Amino acid sequence: MYTVHPNNAECFYLRLLLVNVNGPKSFQELRTVDGHLCQTYREACQLLHLLEDDAHWDSTLNDASTSAHPQQIRMLFAIILSTCMPSNPLELWNKYKNYMAEDILIRMRHHARNPDLLITLEMCNEALIIIEDICLTIANKALVQLGMTAPNRPMHDLFDRELQREQEFNCNDLRLFVQSNITKLNIQQKHVYDTIMQAVSNNAGGLYFLDAPGGTGKTFVISLILATIRSDQKIALALASSGIAATLLEGGRTAHSALKLPLNVQVIETSTCNISRNSAMAKVLRLTSIILWDECTMANKKSLEAFNRTMQDLRGNQQLFGGALILLSGDFRQTLPVIPRSTPADEINACLKSSVLWRYLQKLTLNINMRVHLKNDPAAHEFSKQLLEIGDGKIQIDRTNGLIAIDVRDERKSGIRPSDVVRLSATNVHASSDNDHSVKSKQTQMKEKGFKTKR
Ligand SMILES: Nc1ncnc2c1ncn2[C@@H]1O[C@H](COP(=O)(O)OP(=O)(O)OP(=O)(O)O)[C@@H](O)[C@H]1O
């Protein structure tokens, strides 16, 4: 007589029925118990009391539910399902599902800031998906193969925090924001806005770099692009290299935290971001219409290259960034990548301009300083001109101390007291020598006026 392993579930139960039921004339008759046609052979076996009852699994889960963490109960249930063949796993699930989804409930209460939130179908579904993933790892079997109902994976997307977070914007507010600001764009900003919106609607991807010195309205244009895309209920990911720049963008996050950028770029040549294919972030990166990365000039070129490799892998597409639309923005006159204990040459080498990706970038430029333009202040104009000259290296560096000298307004003539002036230094060493100098000159002035000074 042929034997069947219990892993081959329905065949095993069919064999059990064939051995125990006398004279069946059809498979349908085999599944009929007391006039009731069962859905599966397993159910027929249960009704005929041919299976062991689940009392010991029930008491095991009962013990766990009073003392173990939900994660441990889920693991225990997945092991029972995939290796112990309980006769009625659905009954066990229904009895203990609330314990298995308790941590998810607590997480949702925290996100919703509502301590009275009760357990929902979505939360149980989330727990079921985790259990199925464990069963797939242990026995390579989906829940339907183990006598359970299949979890609803699309529902998981609705429940997904990463996706939710990128979709929870108020479309009406965003539309109003776009309507009131789009008319304010200057001609250069309008060109940038139109180019990017065209690329979004063509859905053809592309890699753009918005080169704009400080004050030319980078953040203004980027915010408008983000609002336009999000008001159409599409996903637009806003990233920045620094936390401060991220806070200036609606829904902005630092690139390191959102993309899990590698920390070992100096050591590993072809590193990738720490995002797995099944993670929530991978889903966002597949669905997003655009990824905006402000201050990308501060990022190490290898981080961008790692992101490029990750996107190609996640989207299964060998085009640049897996065919996604990327808008990088920044100003090379501002801070470059910071490499500890490095020479200026190391910094230049780590810069985006030295990357193989640079030649594929389509460059967009803004150079009308909106801070000057809006305030019509000649001093602000002079300041922005000096800033550009410094950034462009047009001002000579003093070889002896590495400093640059620029004309500043005469403080006495303009009536500005030294205490009203903000002094910026490139390094802590220069800041401290500037401090010493200020303190000494103050002491001299006080002596002149006849005060006694303490050292
Ligand atoms: N078209 C515009 N109409 C009205 N205000 C604008 C416009 N463009 C920019 N601004 C304003 O000009 C100021 C500077 O713009 P923004 O902060 O976007 O520049 P930025 O290039 O990001 O500067 P930084 O690099 O220094 O952060 C902001 O107050 C912004 O609101």
JSON list of C-alpha atoms in Angstrom, two decimals, residues 50-268:
[
{"chain": "A", "resi": 50, "resn": "LEU", "atom": "CA", "xyz": [-9.89, 10.64, 12.52]},
{"chain": "A", "resi": 51, "resn": "LEU", "atom": "CA", "xyz": [-7.47, 13.40, 13.57]},
{"chain": "A", "resi": 52, "resn": "GLU", "atom": "CA", "xyz": [-5.93, 13.96, 16.95]},
{"chain": "A", "resi": 53, "resn": "ASP", "atom": "CA", "xyz": [-7.53, 16.95, 18.64]},
{"chain": "A", "resi": 54, "resn": "ASP", "atom": "CA", "xyz": [-5.50, 20.12, 19.16]},
{"chain": "A", "resi": 55, "resn": "ALA", "atom": "CA", "xyz": [-5.82, 20.21, 22.97]},
{"chain": "A", "resi": 56, "resn": "HIS", "atom": "CA", "xyz": [-2.05, 20.17, 23.58]},
{"chain": "A", "resi": 57, "resn": "TRP", "atom": "CA", "xyz": [-1.41, 22.91, 20.95]},
{"chain": "A", "resi": 58, "resn": "ASP", "atom": "CA", "xyz": [-4.23, 24.89, 22.50]},
{"chain": "A", "resi": 59, "resn": "SER", "atom": "CA", "xyz": [-2.70, 24.67, 25.98]},
{"chain": "A", "resi": 60, "resn": "THR", "atom": "CA", "xyz": [0.79, 25.50, 24.58]},
{"chain": "A", "resi": 61, "resn": "LEU", "atom": "CA", "xyz": [-0.53, 28.67, 22.93]},
{"chain": "A", "resi": 62, "resn": "ASN", "atom": "CA", "xyz": [-2.58, 29.48, 26.02]},
{"chain": "A", "resi": 63, "resn": "ASP", "atom": "CA", "xyz": [0.56, 29.33, 28.19]},
{"chain": "A", "resi": 64, "resn": "ALA", "atom": "CA", "xyz": [2.47, 31.46, 25.69]},
{"chain": "A", "resi": 65, "resn": "SER", "atom": "CA", "xyz": [-0.30, 34.05, 25.51]},
{"chain": "A", "resi": 66, "resn": "THR", "atom": "CA", "xyz": [0.02, 34.77, 29.23]},
{"chain": "A", "resi": 67, "resn": "SER", "atom": "CA", "xyz": [3.79, 35.02, 29.36]},
{"chain": "A", "resi": 68, "resn": "ALA", "atom": "CA", "xyz": [5.35, 35.53, 25.92]},
{"chain": "A", "resi": 69, "resn": "HIS", "atom": "CA", "xyz": [5.81, 38.54, 23.65]},
{"chain": "A", "resi": 70, "resn": "PRO", "atom": "CA", "xyz": [3.49, 38.65, 20.54]},
{"chain": "A", "resi": 71, "resn": "GLN", "atom": "CA", "xyz": [6.51, 38.11, 18.32]},
{"chain": "A", "resi": 72, "resn": "GLN", "atom": "CA", "xyz": [7.31, 34.87, 20.21]},
{"chain": "A", "resi": 73, "resn": "ILE", "atom": "CA", "xyz": [3.67, 33.68, 20.05]},
{"chain": "A", "resi": 74, "resn": "ARG", "atom": "CA", "xyz": [3.67, 34.25, 16.27]},
{"chain": "A", "resi": 75, "resn": "MET", "atom": "CA", "xyz": [6.88, 32.27, 15.93]},
{"chain": "A", "resi": 76, "resn": "LEU", "atom": "CA", "xyz": [5.45, 29.44, 18.08]},
{"chain": "A", "resi": 77, "resn": "PHE", "atom": "CA", "xyz": [2.24, 29.35, 16.03]},
{"chain": "A", "resi": 78, "resn": "ALA", "atom": "CA", "xyz": [4.21, 29.31, 12.77]},
{"chain": "A", "resi": 79, "resn": "ILE", "atom": "CA", "xyz": [6.28, 26.36, 14.04]},
{"chain": "A", "resi": 80, "resn": "ILE", "atom": "CA", "xyz": [3.12, 24.48, 15.13]},
{"chain": "A", "resi": 81, "resn": "LEU", "atom": "CA", "xyz": [1.55, 25.16, 11.73]},
{"chain": "A", "resi": 82, "resn": "SER", "atom": "CA", "xyz": [4.49, 24.16, 9.59]},
{"chain": "A", "resi": 83, "resn": "THR", "atom": "CA", "xyz": [5.83, 21.20, 11.53]},
{"chain": "A", "resi": 84, "resn": "CYS", "atom": "CA", "xyz": [3.12, 19.78, 13.83]},
{"chain": "A", "resi": 85, "resn": "MET", "atom": "CA", "xyz": [0.10, 19.56, 11.49]},
{"chain": "A", "resi": 86, "resn": "PRO", "atom": "CA", "xyz": [-2.65, 20.67, 13.93]},
{"chain": "A", "resi": 87, "resn": "SER", "atom": "CA", "xyz": [-6.06, 19.37, 12.86]},
{"chain": "A", "resi": 88, "resn": "ASN", "atom": "CA", "xyz": [-7.87, 22.72, 13.06]},
{"chain": "A", "resi": 89, "resn": "PRO", "atom": "CA", "xyz": [-5.33, 25.56, 12.75]},
{"chain": "A", "resi": 90, "resn": "LEU", "atom": "CA", "xyz": [-8.04, 28.14, 11.93]},
{"chain": "A", "resi": 91, "resn": "GLU", "atom": "CA", "xyz": [-9.70, 27.57, 15.29]},
{"chain": "A", "resi": 92, "resn": "LEU", "atom": "CA", "xyz": [-6.34, 28.10, 17.05]},
{"chain": "A", "resi": 93, "resn": "TRP", "atom": "CA", "xyz": [-5.72, 31.27, 15.04]},
{"chain": "A", "resi": 94, "resn": "ASN", "atom": "CA", "xyz": [-9.15, 32.72, 15.81]},
{"chain": "A", "resi": 95, "resn": "LYS", "atom": "CA", "xyz": [-8.68, 31.98, 19.50]},
{"chain": "A", "resi": 96, "resn": "TYR", "atom": "CA", "xyz": [-5.19, 33.54, 19.85]},
{"chain": "A", "resi": 97, "resn": "LYS", "atom": "CA", "xyz": [-4.99, 36.10, 17.01]},
{"chain": "A", "resi": 98, "resn": "ASN", "atom": "CA", "xyz": [-5.46, 39.07, 19.35]},
{"chain": "A", "resi": 99, "resn": "TYR", "atom": "CA", "xyz": [-2.43, 38.02, 21.39]},
{"chain": "A", "resi": 100, "resn": "MET", "atom": "CA", "xyz": [-0.40, 37.55, 18.19]},
{"chain": "A", "resi": 101, "resn": "ALA", "atom": "CA", "xyz": [-1.28, 41.06, 16.93]},
{"chain": "A", "resi": 102, "resn": "GLU", "atom": "CA", "xyz": [-0.91, 42.88, 20.26]},
{"chain": "A", "resi": 103, "resn": "ASP", "atom": "CA", "xyz": [2.41, 44.59, 19.42]},
{"chain": "A", "resi": 104, "resn": "ILE", "atom": "CA", "xyz": [0.93, 45.82, 16.12]},
{"chain": "A", "resi": 105, "resn": "LEU", "atom": "CA", "xyz": [-2.02, 47.30, 18.04]},
{"chain": "A", "resi": 106, "resn": "ILE", "atom": "CA", "xyz": [0.36, 49.12, 20.41]},
{"chain": "A", "resi": 107, "resn": "ARG", "atom": "CA", "xyz": [2.37, 50.46, 17.45]},
{"chain": "A", "resi": 108, "resn": "MET", "atom": "CA", "xyz": [-0.80, 51.74, 15.75]},
{"chain": "A", "resi": 109, "resn": "ARG", "atom": "CA", "xyz": [-2.04, 53.36, 18.97]},
{"chain": "A", "resi": 110, "resn": "HIS", "atom": "CA", "xyz": [1.28, 55.18, 19.16]},
{"chain": "A", "resi": 111, "resn": "HIS", "atom": "CA", "xyz": [1.15, 56.34, 15.50]},
{"chain": "A", "resi": 112, "resn": "ALA", "atom": "CA", "xyz": [-2.51, 57.39, 15.73]},
{"chain": "A", "resi": 113, "resn": "ARG", "atom": "CA", "xyz": [-1.92, 58.98, 19.17]},
{"chain": "A", "resi": 114, "resn": "ASN", "atom": "CA", "xyz": [-5.09, 57.18, 20.25]},
{"chain": "A", "resi": 115, "resn": "PRO", "atom": "CA", "xyz": [-4.73, 54.90, 23.30]},
{"chain": "A", "resi": 116, "resn": "ASP", "atom": "CA", "xyz": [-8.32, 53.64, 22.88]},
{"chain": "A", "resi": 117, "resn": "LEU", "atom": "CA", "xyz": [-7.78, 52.14, 19.43]},
{"chain": "A", "resi": 118, "resn": "LEU", "atom": "CA", "xyz": [-9.06, 48.54, 19.25]},
{"chain": "A", "resi": 119, "resn": "ILE", "atom": "CA", "xyz": [-7.69, 45.62, 17.29]},
{"chain": "A", "resi": 120, "resn": "THR", "atom": "CA", "xyz": [-8.83, 45.63, 13.65]},
{"chain": "A", "resi": 121, "resn": "LEU", "atom": "CA", "xyz": [-8.96, 43.21, 10.75]},
{"chain": "A", "resi": 122, "resn": "GLU", "atom": "CA", "xyz": [-5.97, 44.99, 9.18]},
{"chain": "A", "resi": 123, "resn": "MET", "atom": "CA", "xyz": [-3.86, 44.40, 12.30]},
{"chain": "A", "resi": 124, "resn": "CYS", "atom": "CA", "xyz": [-4.71, 40.68, 12.38]},
{"chain": "A", "resi": 125, "resn": "ASN", "atom": "CA", "xyz": [-3.92, 40.52, 8.67]},
{"chain": "A", "resi": 126, "resn": "GLU", "atom": "CA", "xyz": [-0.54, 42.12, 9.35]},
{"chain": "A", "resi": 127, "resn": "ALA", "atom": "CA", "xyz": [0.19, 39.43, 11.97]},
{"chain": "A", "resi": 128, "resn": "LEU", "atom": "CA", "xyz": [-0.92, 36.73, 9.52]},
{"chain": "A", "resi": 129, "resn": "ILE", "atom": "CA", "xyz": [1.47, 38.03, 6.87]},
{"chain": "A", "resi": 130, "resn": "ILE", "atom": "CA", "xyz": [4.36, 37.85, 9.35]},
{"chain": "A", "resi": 131, "resn": "ILE", "atom": "CA", "xyz": [3.32, 34.28, 10.27]},
{"chain": "A", "resi": 132, "resn": "GLU", "atom": "CA", "xyz": [3.15, 33.29, 6.60]},
{"chain": "A", "resi": 133, "resn": "ASP", "atom": "CA", "xyz": [6.63, 34.73, 6.01]},
{"chain": "A", "resi": 134, "resn": "ILE", "atom": "CA", "xyz": [7.97, 32.59, 8.88]},
{"chain": "A", "resi": 135, "resn": "CYS", "atom": "CA", "xyz": [6.21, 29.46, 7.51]},
{"chain": "A", "resi": 136, "resn": "LEU", "atom": "CA", "xyz": [7.71, 30.14, 4.09]},
{"chain": "A", "resi": 137, "resn": "THR", "atom": "CA", "xyz": [11.16, 30.32, 5.68]},
{"chain": "A", "resi": 138, "resn": "ILE", "atom": "CA", "xyz": [10.68, 27.18, 7.77]},
{"chain": "A", "resi": 139, "resn": "ALA", "atom": "CA", "xyz": [8.80, 24.86, 5.39]},
{"chain": "A", "resi": 140, "resn": "ASN", "atom": "CA", "xyz": [8.52, 26.82, 2.14]},
{"chain": "A", "resi": 141, "resn": "LYS", "atom": "CA", "xyz": [4.72, 26.63, 2.46]},
{"chain": "A", "resi": 142, "resn": "ALA", "atom": "CA", "xyz": [2.10, 29.36, 2.21]},
{"chain": "A", "resi": 143, "resn": "LEU", "atom": "CA", "xyz": [-0.68, 29.46, 4.82]},
{"chain": "A", "resi": 144, "resn": "VAL", "atom": "CA", "xyz": [-3.29, 28.02, 2.42]},
{"chain": "A", "resi": 145, "resn": "GLN", "atom": "CA", "xyz": [-1.16, 24.90, 2.15]},
{"chain": "A", "resi": 146, "resn": "LEU", "atom": "CA", "xyz": [-1.23, 24.57, 5.94]},
{"chain": "A", "resi": 147, "resn": "GLY", "atom": "CA", "xyz": [-5.01, 24.66, 6.40]},
{"chain": "A", "resi": 148, "resn": "MET", "atom": "CA", "xyz": [-5.24, 28.40, 7.04]},
{"chain": "A", "resi": 149, "resn": "THR", "atom": "CA", "xyz": [-6.75, 31.24, 5.01]},
{"chain": "A", "resi": 150, "resn": "ALA", "atom": "CA", "xyz": [-4.34, 33.29, 2.91]},
{"chain": "A", "resi": 151, "resn": "PRO", "atom": "CA", "xyz": [-3.50, 36.75, 4.29]},
{"chain": "A", "resi": 152, "resn": "ASN", "atom": "CA", "xyz": [-4.57, 39.74, 2.23]},
{"chain": "A", "resi": 153, "resn": "ARG", "atom": "CA", "xyz": [-1.25, 41.13, 0.94]},
{"chain": "A", "resi": 154, "resn": "PRO", "atom": "CA", "xyz": [-2.72, 44.23, -0.84]},
{"chain": "A", "resi": 155, "resn": "MET", "atom": "CA", "xyz": [-4.37, 45.20, 2.47]},
{"chain": "A", "resi": 156, "resn": "HIS", "atom": "CA", "xyz": [-0.85, 45.16, 3.92]},
{"chain": "A", "resi": 157, "resn": "ASP", "atom": "CA", "xyz": [0.00, 48.07, 1.54]},
{"chain": "A", "resi": 158, "resn": "LEU", "atom": "CA", "xyz": [-2.80, 50.18, 3.03]},
{"chain": "A", "resi": 159, "resn": "PHE", "atom": "CA", "xyz": [-1.46, 49.35, 6.47]},
{"chain": "A", "resi": 160, "resn": "ASP", "atom": "CA", "xyz": [2.09, 50.08, 5.48]},
{"chain": "A", "resi": 161, "resn": "ARG", "atom": "CA", "xyz": [3.47, 53.02, 7.53]},
{"chain": "A", "resi": 162, "resn": "GLU", "atom": "CA", "xyz": [6.09, 54.05, 4.97]},
{"chain": "A", "resi": 163, "resn": "LEU", "atom": "CA", "xyz": [3.48, 54.24, 2.20]},
{"chain": "A", "resi": 164, "resn": "GLN", "atom": "CA", "xyz": [0.93, 55.90, 4.49]},
{"chain": "A", "resi": 165, "resn": "ARG", "atom": "CA", "xyz": [3.40, 58.53, 5.49]},
{"chain": "A", "resi": 166, "resn": "GLU", "atom": "CA", "xyz": [4.06, 59.44, 1.84]},
{"chain": "A", "resi": 167, "resn": "GLN", "atom": "CA", "xyz": [0.34, 59.59, 1.04]},
{"chain": "A", "resi": 168, "resn": "GLU", "atom": "CA", "xyz": [-1.12, 61.35, 4.07]},
{"chain": "A", "resi": 169, "resn": "PHE", "atom": "CA", "xyz": [-1.00, 64.87, 2.64]},
{"chain": "A", "resi": 170, "resn": "ASN", "atom": "CA", "xyz": [-4.11, 66.98, 2.30]},
{"chain": "A", "resi": 171, "resn": "CYS", "atom": "CA", "xyz": [-4.60, 67.29, -1.47]},
{"chain": "A", "resi": 172, "resn": "ASN", "atom": "CA", "xyz": [-6.87, 70.35, -1.21]},
{"chain": "A", "resi": 173, "resn": "ASP", "atom": "CA", "xyz": [-4.36, 72.30, 0.87]},
{"chain": "A", "resi": 174, "resn": "LEU", "atom": "CA", "xyz": [-1.60, 71.33, -1.56]},
{"chain": "A", "resi": 175, "resn": "ARG", "atom": "CA", "xyz": [-3.66, 72.46, -4.58]},
{"chain": "A", "resi": 176, "resn": "LEU", "atom": "CA", "xyz": [-4.27, 75.83, -2.90]},
{"chain": "A", "resi": 177, "resn": "PHE", "atom": "CA", "xyz": [-0.54, 76.15, -2.15]},
{"chain": "A", "resi": 178, "resn": "VAL", "atom": "CA", "xyz": [0.33, 75.42, -5.79]},
{"chain": "A", "resi": 179, "resn": "GLN", "atom": "CA", "xyz": [-2.29, 77.85, -7.13]},
{"chain": "A", "resi": 180, "resn": "SER", "atom": "CA", "xyz": [-1.10, 80.70, -4.93]},
{"chain": "A", "resi": 181, "resn": "ASN", "atom": "CA", "xyz": [2.65, 80.21, -5.57]},
{"chain": "A", "resi": 182, "resn": "ILE", "atom": "CA", "xyz": [2.97, 79.04, -9.14]},
{"chain": "A", "resi": 183, "resn": "THR", "atom": "CA", "xyz": [2.38, 82.55, -10.48]},
{"chain": "A", "resi": 184, "resn": "LYS", "atom": "CA", "xyz": [5.26, 83.87, -8.36]},
{"chain": "A", "resi": 185, "resn": "LEU", "atom": "CA", "xyz": [7.92, 81.76, -10.12]},
{"chain": "A", "resi": 186, "resn": "ASN", "atom": "CA", "xyz": [10.53, 83.76, -12.01]},
{"chain": "A", "resi": 187, "resn": "ILE", "atom": "CA", "xyz": [11.45, 82.74, -15.55]},
{"chain": "A", "resi": 188, "resn": "GLN", "atom": "CA", "xyz": [14.31, 80.44, -14.48]},
{"chain": "A", "resi": 189, "resn": "GLN", "atom": "CA", "xyz": [12.27, 78.81, -11.73]},
{"chain": "A", "resi": 190, "resn": "LYS", "atom": "CA", "xyz": [9.37, 78.31, -14.19]},
{"chain": "A", "resi": 191, "resn": "HIS", "atom": "CA", "xyz": [11.73, 76.54, -16.61]},
{"chain": "A", "resi": 192, "resn": "VAL", "atom": "CA", "xyz": [12.90, 74.17, -13.87]},
{"chain": "A", "resi": 193, "resn": "TYR", "atom": "CA", "xyz": [9.33, 73.53, -12.71]},
{"chain": "A", "resi": 194, "resn": "ASP", "atom": "CA", "xyz": [8.06, 72.85, -16.27]},
{"chain": "A", "resi": 195, "resn": "THR", "atom": "CA", "xyz": [10.99, 70.56, -17.14]},
{"chain": "A", "resi": 196, "resn": "ILE", "atom": "CA", "xyz": [10.48, 68.41, -14.05]},
{"chain": "A", "resi": 197, "resn": "MET", "atom": "CA", "xyz": [6.69, 68.29, -14.33]},
{"chain": "A", "resi": 198, "resn": "GLN", "atom": "CA", "xyz": [7.07, 67.26, -17.99]},
{"chain": "A", "resi": 199, "resn": "ALA", "atom": "CA", "xyz": [9.44, 64.45, -16.94]},
{"chain": "A", "resi": 200, "resn": "VAL", "atom": "CA", "xyz": [6.94, 63.32, -14.27]},
{"chain": "A", "resi": 201, "resn": "SER", "atom": "CA", "xyz": [4.07, 63.17, -16.75]},
{"chain": "A", "resi": 202, "resn": "ASN", "atom": "CA", "xyz": [6.23, 61.34, -19.36]},
{"chain": "A", "resi": 203, "resn": "ASN", "atom": "CA", "xyz": [7.11, 58.80, -16.66]},
{"chain": "A", "resi": 204, "resn": "ALA", "atom": "CA", "xyz": [10.41, 58.20, -18.45]},
{"chain": "A", "resi": 205, "resn": "GLY", "atom": "CA", "xyz": [12.73, 58.80, -15.50]},
{"chain": "A", "resi": 206, "resn": "GLY", "atom": "CA", "xyz": [15.91, 60.84, -15.74]},
{"chain": "A", "resi": 207, "resn": "LEU", "atom": "CA", "xyz": [18.62, 62.34, -13.61]},
{"chain": "A", "resi": 208, "resn": "TYR", "atom": "CA", "xyz": [18.59, 66.12, -13.11]},
{"chain": "A", "resi": 209, "resn": "PHE", "atom": "CA", "xyz": [20.80, 68.41, -11.09]},
{"chain": "A", "resi": 210, "resn": "LEU", "atom": "CA", "xyz": [19.50, 71.78, -9.94]},
{"chain": "A", "resi": 211, "resn": "ASP", "atom": "CA", "xyz": [22.56, 73.99, -9.53]},
{"chain": "A", "resi": 212, "resn": "ALA", "atom": "CA", "xyz": [21.58, 77.02, -7.51]},
{"chain": "A", "resi": 213, "resn": "PRO", "atom": "CA", "xyz": [23.54, 79.31, -5.18]},
{"chain": "A", "resi": 214, "resn": "GLY", "atom": "CA", "xyz": [21.98, 80.21, -1.83]},
{"chain": "A", "resi": 215, "resn": "GLY", "atom": "CA", "xyz": [18.89, 82.44, -2.01]},
{"chain": "A", "resi": 216, "resn": "THR", "atom": "CA", "xyz": [17.93, 81.70, -5.62]},
{"chain": "A", "resi": 217, "resn": "GLY", "atom": "CA", "xyz": [14.77, 79.84, -4.57]},
{"chain": "A", "resi": 218, "resn": "LYS", "atom": "CA", "xyz": [15.80, 76.17, -4.72]},
{"chain": "A", "resi": 219, "resn": "THR", "atom": "CA", "xyz": [13.67, 75.26, -1.72]},
{"chain": "A", "resi": 220, "resn": "PHE", "atom": "CA", "xyz": [10.81, 77.36, -3.10]},
{"chain": "A", "resi": 221, "resn": "VAL", "atom": "CA", "xyz": [10.75, 75.49, -6.46]},
{"chain": "A", "resi": 222, "resn": "ILE", "atom": "CA", "xyz": [11.28, 72.07, -4.88]},
{"chain": "A", "resi": 223, "resn": "SER", "atom": "CA", "xyz": [8.38, 72.66, -2.45]},
{"chain": "A", "resi": 224, "resn": "LEU", "atom": "CA", "xyz": [6.16, 73.60, -5.38]},
{"chain": "A", "resi": 225, "resn": "ILE", "atom": "CA", "xyz": [7.16, 70.48, -7.36]},
{"chain": "A", "resi": 226, "resn": "LEU", "atom": "CA", "xyz": [6.49, 68.30, -4.29]},
{"chain": "A", "resi": 227, "resn": "ALA", "atom": "CA", "xyz": [3.08, 69.89, -3.71]},
{"chain": "A", "resi": 228, "resn": "THR", "atom": "CA", "xyz": [2.03, 69.56, -7.36]},
{"chain": "A", "resi": 229, "resn": "ILE", "atom": "CA", "xyz": [2.89, 65.85, -7.52]},
{"chain": "A", "resi": 230, "resn": "ARG", "atom": "CA", "xyz": [1.38, 65.03, -4.12]},
{"chain": "A", "resi": 231, "resn": "SER", "atom": "CA", "xyz": [-1.82, 66.93, -4.91]},
{"chain": "A", "resi": 232, "resn": "ASP", "atom": "CA", "xyz": [-2.33, 64.38, -7.74]},
{"chain": "A", "resi": 233, "resn": "GLN", "atom": "CA", "xyz": [-2.14, 61.63, -5.08]},
{"chain": "A", "resi": 234, "resn": "LYS", "atom": "CA", "xyz": [1.22, 60.48, -6.37]},
{"chain": "A", "resi": 235, "resn": "ILE", "atom": "CA", "xyz": [4.26, 59.81, -4.22]},
{"chain": "A", "resi": 236, "resn": "ALA", "atom": "CA", "xyz": [7.13, 62.30, -4.16]},
{"chain": "A", "resi": 237, "resn": "LEU", "atom": "CA", "xyz": [10.01, 61.48, -1.84]},
{"chain": "A", "resi": 238, "resn": "ALA", "atom": "CA", "xyz": [11.73, 64.52, -0.29]},
{"chain": "A", "resi": 239, "resn": "LEU", "atom": "CA", "xyz": [15.25, 63.89, 0.98]},
{"chain": "A", "resi": 240, "resn": "ALA", "atom": "CA", "xyz": [18.11, 66.08, 2.12]},
{"chain": "A", "resi": 241, "resn": "SER", "atom": "CA", "xyz": [21.69, 65.44, 3.19]},
{"chain": "A", "resi": 242, "resn": "SER", "atom": "CA", "xyz": [21.33, 67.38, 6.44]},
{"chain": "A", "resi": 243, "resn": "GLY", "atom": "CA", "xyz": [18.57, 67.36, 9.04]},
{"chain": "A", "resi": 244, "resn": "ILE", "atom": "CA", "xyz": [18.14, 71.14, 8.84]},
{"chain": "A", "resi": 245, "resn": "ALA", "atom": "CA", "xyz": [17.58, 71.06, 5.05]},
{"chain": "A", "resi": 246, "resn": "ALA", "atom": "CA", "xyz": [15.15, 68.13, 5.51]},
{"chain": "A", "resi": 247, "resn": "THR", "atom": "CA", "xyz": [13.00, 70.18, 7.91]},
{"chain": "A", "resi": 248, "resn": "LEU", "atom": "CA", "xyz": [12.58, 72.88, 5.23]},
{"chain": "A", "resi": 249, "resn": "LEU", "atom": "CA", "xyz": [10.83, 70.43, 2.90]},
{"chain": "A", "resi": 250, "resn": "GLU", "atom": "CA", "xyz": [7.27, 69.19, 3.58]},
{"chain": "A", "resi": 251, "resn": "GLY", "atom": "CA", "xyz": [7.55, 65.51, 4.60]},
{"chain": "A", "resi": 252, "resn": "GLY", "atom": "CA", "xyz": [11.34, 65.76, 4.25]},
{"chain": "A", "resi": 253, "resn": "ARG", "atom": "CA", "xyz": [13.71, 63.17, 5.71]},
{"chain": "A", "resi": 254, "resn": "THR", "atom": "CA", "xyz": [17.45, 62.81, 5.78]},
{"chain": "A", "resi": 255, "resn": "ALA", "atom": "CA", "xyz": [18.77, 60.64, 2.96]},
{"chain": "A", "resi": 256, "resn": "HIS", "atom": "CA", "xyz": [20.73, 58.53, 5.46]},
{"chain": "A", "resi": 257, "resn": "SER", "atom": "CA", "xyz": [17.63, 57.63, 7.47]},
{"chain": "A", "resi": 258, "resn": "ALA", "atom": "CA", "xyz": [15.22, 57.09, 4.54]},
{"chain": "A", "resi": 259, "resn": "LEU", "atom": "CA", "xyz": [17.58, 55.22, 2.20]},
{"chain": "A", "resi": 260, "resn": "LYS", "atom": "CA", "xyz": [19.63, 53.42, 4.85]},
{"chain": "A", "resi": 261, "resn": "LEU", "atom": "CA", "xyz": [22.77, 54.62, 3.08]},
{"chain": "A", "resi": 262, "resn": "PRO", "atom": "CA", "xyz": [25.86, 52.47, 3.72]},
{"chain": "A", "resi": 263, "resn": "LEU", "atom": "CA", "xyz": [28.29, 53.72, 6.36]},
{"chain": "A", "resi": 264, "resn": "ASN", "atom": "CA", "xyz": [31.25, 51.79, 4.99]},
{"chain": "A", "resi": 265, "resn": "VAL", "atom": "CA", "xyz": [31.62, 53.58, 1.64]},
{"chain": "A", "resi": 266, "resn": "GLN", "atom": "CA", "xyz": [35.33, 54.18, 2.28]},
{"chain": "A", "resi": 267, "resn": "VAL", "atom": "CA", "xyz": [35.99, 50.46, 2.61]},
{"chain": "A", "resi": 268, "resn": "ILE", "atom": "CA", "xyz": [33.60, 48.70, 0.20]}
]
